[in-house]
């Protein structure tokens, strides 16, 4: 691969990378889900500010009804700096919208997410893998991070974006490829 190809591959999709580079899964996705293809992507905004771009990767199509039963990855590329402890706290709040869990489970999950999610800067990526009925695995900037071996945690965490009860239905539609 020549220097120009390397530079083109390193550009994010919004910077005008060619279509073939935009659809290339990150290394951790290719390793964990070898046949994965990008199903959809969306931009999370808050008061008009870009917070992150999120992409759904899966080896087989993920339906709106059966998302919790499929191995998949959600890749989040941050547009700005955020505190890891705040990411964990907000994630737990969003998980409460999706389903029920005990206060003890919430405390355990919050502690695990604080370990999994570092402070991030613009351009940093956290990629989460759903192993249905088993666990969630996280990578930070392509490096293996934390495994949370709790099936309920995994379902509720990925439900933040994929459940019909999400607080961001348009983002869900974009990820699942349901919107134009």
Short mmCIF file of C-alpha atoms in Angstrom, two decimals:
data_model
loop_
_atom_site.label_atom_id
_atom_site.label_comp_id
_atom_site.label_asym_id
_atom_site.label_seq_id
_atom_site.Cartn_x
_atom_site.Cartn_y
_atom_site.Cartn_z
CA UNK A 1 0.00 0.00 0.00
CA UNK A 2 1.43 3.36 -0.96
CA UNK A 3 1.50 6.50 1.17
CA UNK A 4 -1.53 8.06 -0.56
CA UNK A 5 -3.67 4.98 0.08
CA UNK A 6 -2.66 5.02 3.75
CA UNK A 7 -3.63 8.70 4.03
CA UNK A 8 -6.98 8.10 2.31
CA UNK A 9 -7.77 5.18 4.63
CA UNK A 10 -7.05 7.32 7.67
CA UNK A 11 -9.57 10.02 6.72
CA UNK A 12 -12.98 9.82 8.38
CA UNK A 13 -15.98 9.37 6.06
CA UNK A 14 -17.08 13.00 6.44
CA UNK A 15 -13.66 14.20 5.22
CA UNK A 16 -14.26 12.78 1.78
CA UNK A 17 -12.61 9.37 1.92
CA UNK A 18 -13.53 7.22 -1.08
CA UNK A 19 -16.60 4.98 -0.70
CA UNK A 20 -14.51 1.79 -0.49
CA UNK A 21 -12.56 3.25 2.46
CA UNK A 22 -15.72 4.44 4.22
CA UNK A 23 -17.07 0.88 4.31
CA UNK A 24 -13.86 -0.71 5.61
CA UNK A 25 -14.34 -1.95 9.15
CA UNK A 26 -11.76 -1.02 11.79
CA UNK A 27 -9.22 -3.71 12.65
CA UNK A 28 -10.94 -4.73 15.89
CA UNK A 29 -14.22 -5.27 14.01
CA UNK A 30 -12.48 -7.33 11.31
CA UNK A 31 -10.86 -9.45 14.03
CA UNK A 32 -13.97 -9.95 16.19
CA UNK A 33 -16.55 -10.16 13.38
CA UNK A 34 -14.64 -11.18 10.23
CA UNK A 35 -17.60 -10.95 7.82
CA UNK A 36 -18.95 -7.69 9.26
CA UNK A 37 -20.32 -5.00 7.00
CA UNK A 38 -21.44 -1.53 7.93
CA UNK A 39 -25.23 -1.55 8.16
CA UNK A 40 -25.74 2.08 9.07
CA UNK A 41 -24.33 5.14 10.75
CA UNK A 42 -25.54 8.32 12.34
CA UNK A 43 -24.44 11.50 14.04
CA UNK A 44 -25.32 12.24 17.66
CA UNK A 45 -25.89 15.93 18.29
CA UNK A 46 -26.70 17.80 21.47
CA UNK A 47 -27.99 21.38 21.16
CA UNK A 48 -26.63 21.40 17.61
CA UNK A 49 -23.12 20.31 18.63
CA UNK A 50 -21.68 17.14 17.12
CA UNK A 51 -20.93 14.68 19.92
CA UNK A 52 -20.06 11.50 18.03
CA UNK A 53 -20.55 9.47 14.89
CA UNK A 54 -21.78 5.94 15.50
CA UNK A 55 -21.62 2.98 13.10
CA UNK A 56 -23.31 -0.41 13.28
CA UNK A 57 -21.20 -3.34 12.02
CA UNK A 58 -22.55 -6.88 11.73
CA UNK A 59 -21.82 -10.05 9.75
CA UNK A 60 -25.53 -10.45 8.94
CA UNK A 61 -28.31 -7.88 8.64
CA UNK A 62 -29.61 -6.68 12.00
CA UNK A 63 -33.37 -6.22 12.09
CA UNK A 64 -35.31 -3.77 14.22
CA UNK A 65 -36.97 -6.72 15.96
CA UNK A 66 -34.02 -9.10 16.49
CA UNK A 67 -31.09 -6.75 17.19
CA UNK A 68 -30.58 -8.22 20.70
CA UNK A 69 -30.07 -11.71 19.22
CA UNK A 70 -27.27 -10.79 16.80
CA UNK A 71 -23.53 -10.45 17.24
CA UNK A 72 -22.70 -6.89 16.29
CA UNK A 73 -20.43 -3.96 16.95
CA UNK A 74 -21.16 -0.31 17.58
CA UNK A 75 -18.22 1.94 16.79
CA UNK A 76 -18.39 5.42 18.33
CA UNK A 77 -16.01 8.07 17.04
CA UNK A 78 -16.04 11.12 19.29
CA UNK A 79 -16.10 14.64 17.87
CA UNK A 80 -15.10 16.29 21.13
CA UNK A 81 -13.55 15.70 24.52
CA UNK A 82 -15.74 13.98 27.11
CA UNK A 83 -15.11 12.68 30.62
CA UNK A 84 -15.16 8.87 30.79
CA UNK A 85 -16.99 8.84 34.13
CA UNK A 86 -19.71 11.03 32.59
CA UNK A 87 -19.99 8.70 29.60
CA UNK A 88 -20.53 5.81 32.04
CA UNK A 89 -23.07 7.74 34.11
CA UNK A 90 -25.07 8.82 31.05
CA UNK A 91 -24.96 5.26 29.67
CA UNK A 92 -26.47 3.90 32.88
CA UNK A 93 -29.23 6.54 32.76
CA UNK A 94 -30.05 5.55 29.17
CA UNK A 95 -30.02 1.85 30.09
CA UNK A 96 -32.74 2.58 32.67
CA UNK A 97 -34.99 3.72 29.79
CA UNK A 98 -34.54 0.37 28.07
CA UNK A 99 -35.21 -2.09 30.89
CA UNK A 100 -35.24 -2.81 34.57
CA UNK A 101 -32.34 -3.78 36.80
CA UNK A 102 -31.59 -3.66 40.51
CA UNK A 103 -29.69 -0.85 42.21
CA UNK A 104 -26.90 -3.37 42.93
CA UNK A 105 -26.61 -4.27 39.25
CA UNK A 106 -26.53 -0.57 38.38
CA UNK A 107 -23.67 0.05 40.81
CA UNK A 108 -21.68 -2.89 39.42
CA UNK A 109 -22.28 -1.82 35.84
CA UNK A 110 -21.38 1.80 36.54
CA UNK A 111 -18.07 0.71 38.09
CA UNK A 112 -17.36 -1.59 35.12
CA UNK A 113 -18.17 1.15 32.60
CA UNK A 114 -15.91 3.60 34.43
CA UNK A 115 -13.10 1.09 33.88
CA UNK A 116 -14.10 0.55 30.25
CA UNK A 117 -14.57 4.18 29.18
CA UNK A 118 -11.59 6.53 29.47
CA UNK A 119 -11.69 10.27 28.99
CA UNK A 120 -11.93 10.83 25.23
CA UNK A 121 -10.82 13.54 22.83
CA UNK A 122 -12.03 14.36 19.35
CA UNK A 123 -11.09 11.49 17.02
CA UNK A 124 -10.98 8.83 19.76
CA UNK A 125 -13.04 5.67 19.20
CA UNK A 126 -14.75 3.23 21.53
CA UNK A 127 -16.03 0.08 19.85
CA UNK A 128 -18.41 -2.19 21.72
CA UNK A 129 -19.19 -5.77 20.71
CA UNK A 130 -22.41 -7.51 21.65
CA UNK A 131 -22.19 -11.25 22.29
CA UNK A 132 -25.90 -12.13 22.64
CA UNK A 133 -26.72 -13.99 25.82
CA UNK A 134 -23.14 -13.62 27.06
CA UNK A 135 -21.34 -10.31 27.31
CA UNK A 136 -20.14 -6.98 25.95
CA UNK A 137 -16.52 -6.38 24.94
CA UNK A 138 -15.01 -2.92 24.51
CA UNK A 139 -12.02 -1.61 22.57
CA UNK A 140 -10.57 1.89 22.86
CA UNK A 141 -8.82 3.25 19.77
CA UNK A 142 -8.42 -0.30 18.48
CA UNK A 143 -6.91 -1.70 21.68
CA UNK A 144 -8.64 -4.40 23.69
CA UNK A 145 -10.24 -2.99 26.79
CA UNK A 146 -12.85 -4.37 29.17
CA UNK A 147 -15.18 -7.36 28.94
CA UNK A 148 -18.41 -7.16 30.92
CA UNK A 149 -19.70 -10.71 31.19
CA UNK A 150 -23.35 -10.04 31.89
CA UNK A 151 -26.00 -10.80 29.26
CA UNK A 152 -28.52 -8.32 30.69
CA UNK A 153 -25.91 -5.56 30.74
CA UNK A 154 -25.06 -6.25 27.08
CA UNK A 155 -28.71 -6.18 25.97
CA UNK A 156 -29.48 -2.96 27.84
CA UNK A 157 -26.23 -1.23 26.84
CA UNK A 158 -26.66 -1.86 23.11
CA UNK A 159 -30.33 -1.07 23.53
CA UNK A 160 -29.31 2.53 24.23
CA UNK A 161 -29.11 2.86 20.43
CA UNK A 162 -30.95 -0.17 19.05
CA UNK A 163 -33.99 -0.70 21.30
CA UNK A 164 -37.38 0.69 20.26
CA UNK A 165 -37.27 2.44 23.67
CA UNK A 166 -34.17 4.49 22.74
CA UNK A 167 -34.18 8.22 23.44
CA UNK A 168 -32.83 8.74 19.89
CA UNK A 169 -35.24 7.02 17.44
CA UNK A 170 -33.83 8.75 14.35
CA UNK A 171 -30.32 7.59 15.23
CA UNK A 172 -31.70 4.05 15.65
CA UNK A 173 -33.31 4.22 12.20
CA UNK A 174 -30.05 5.39 10.66
CA UNK A 175 -28.06 2.60 12.33
CA UNK A 176 -30.53 -0.09 11.28
CA UNK A 177 -30.70 1.31 7.74
CA UNK A 178 -34.38 2.17 8.07
CA UNK A 179 -34.05 5.82 7.05
CA UNK A 180 -32.95 7.13 3.65
#
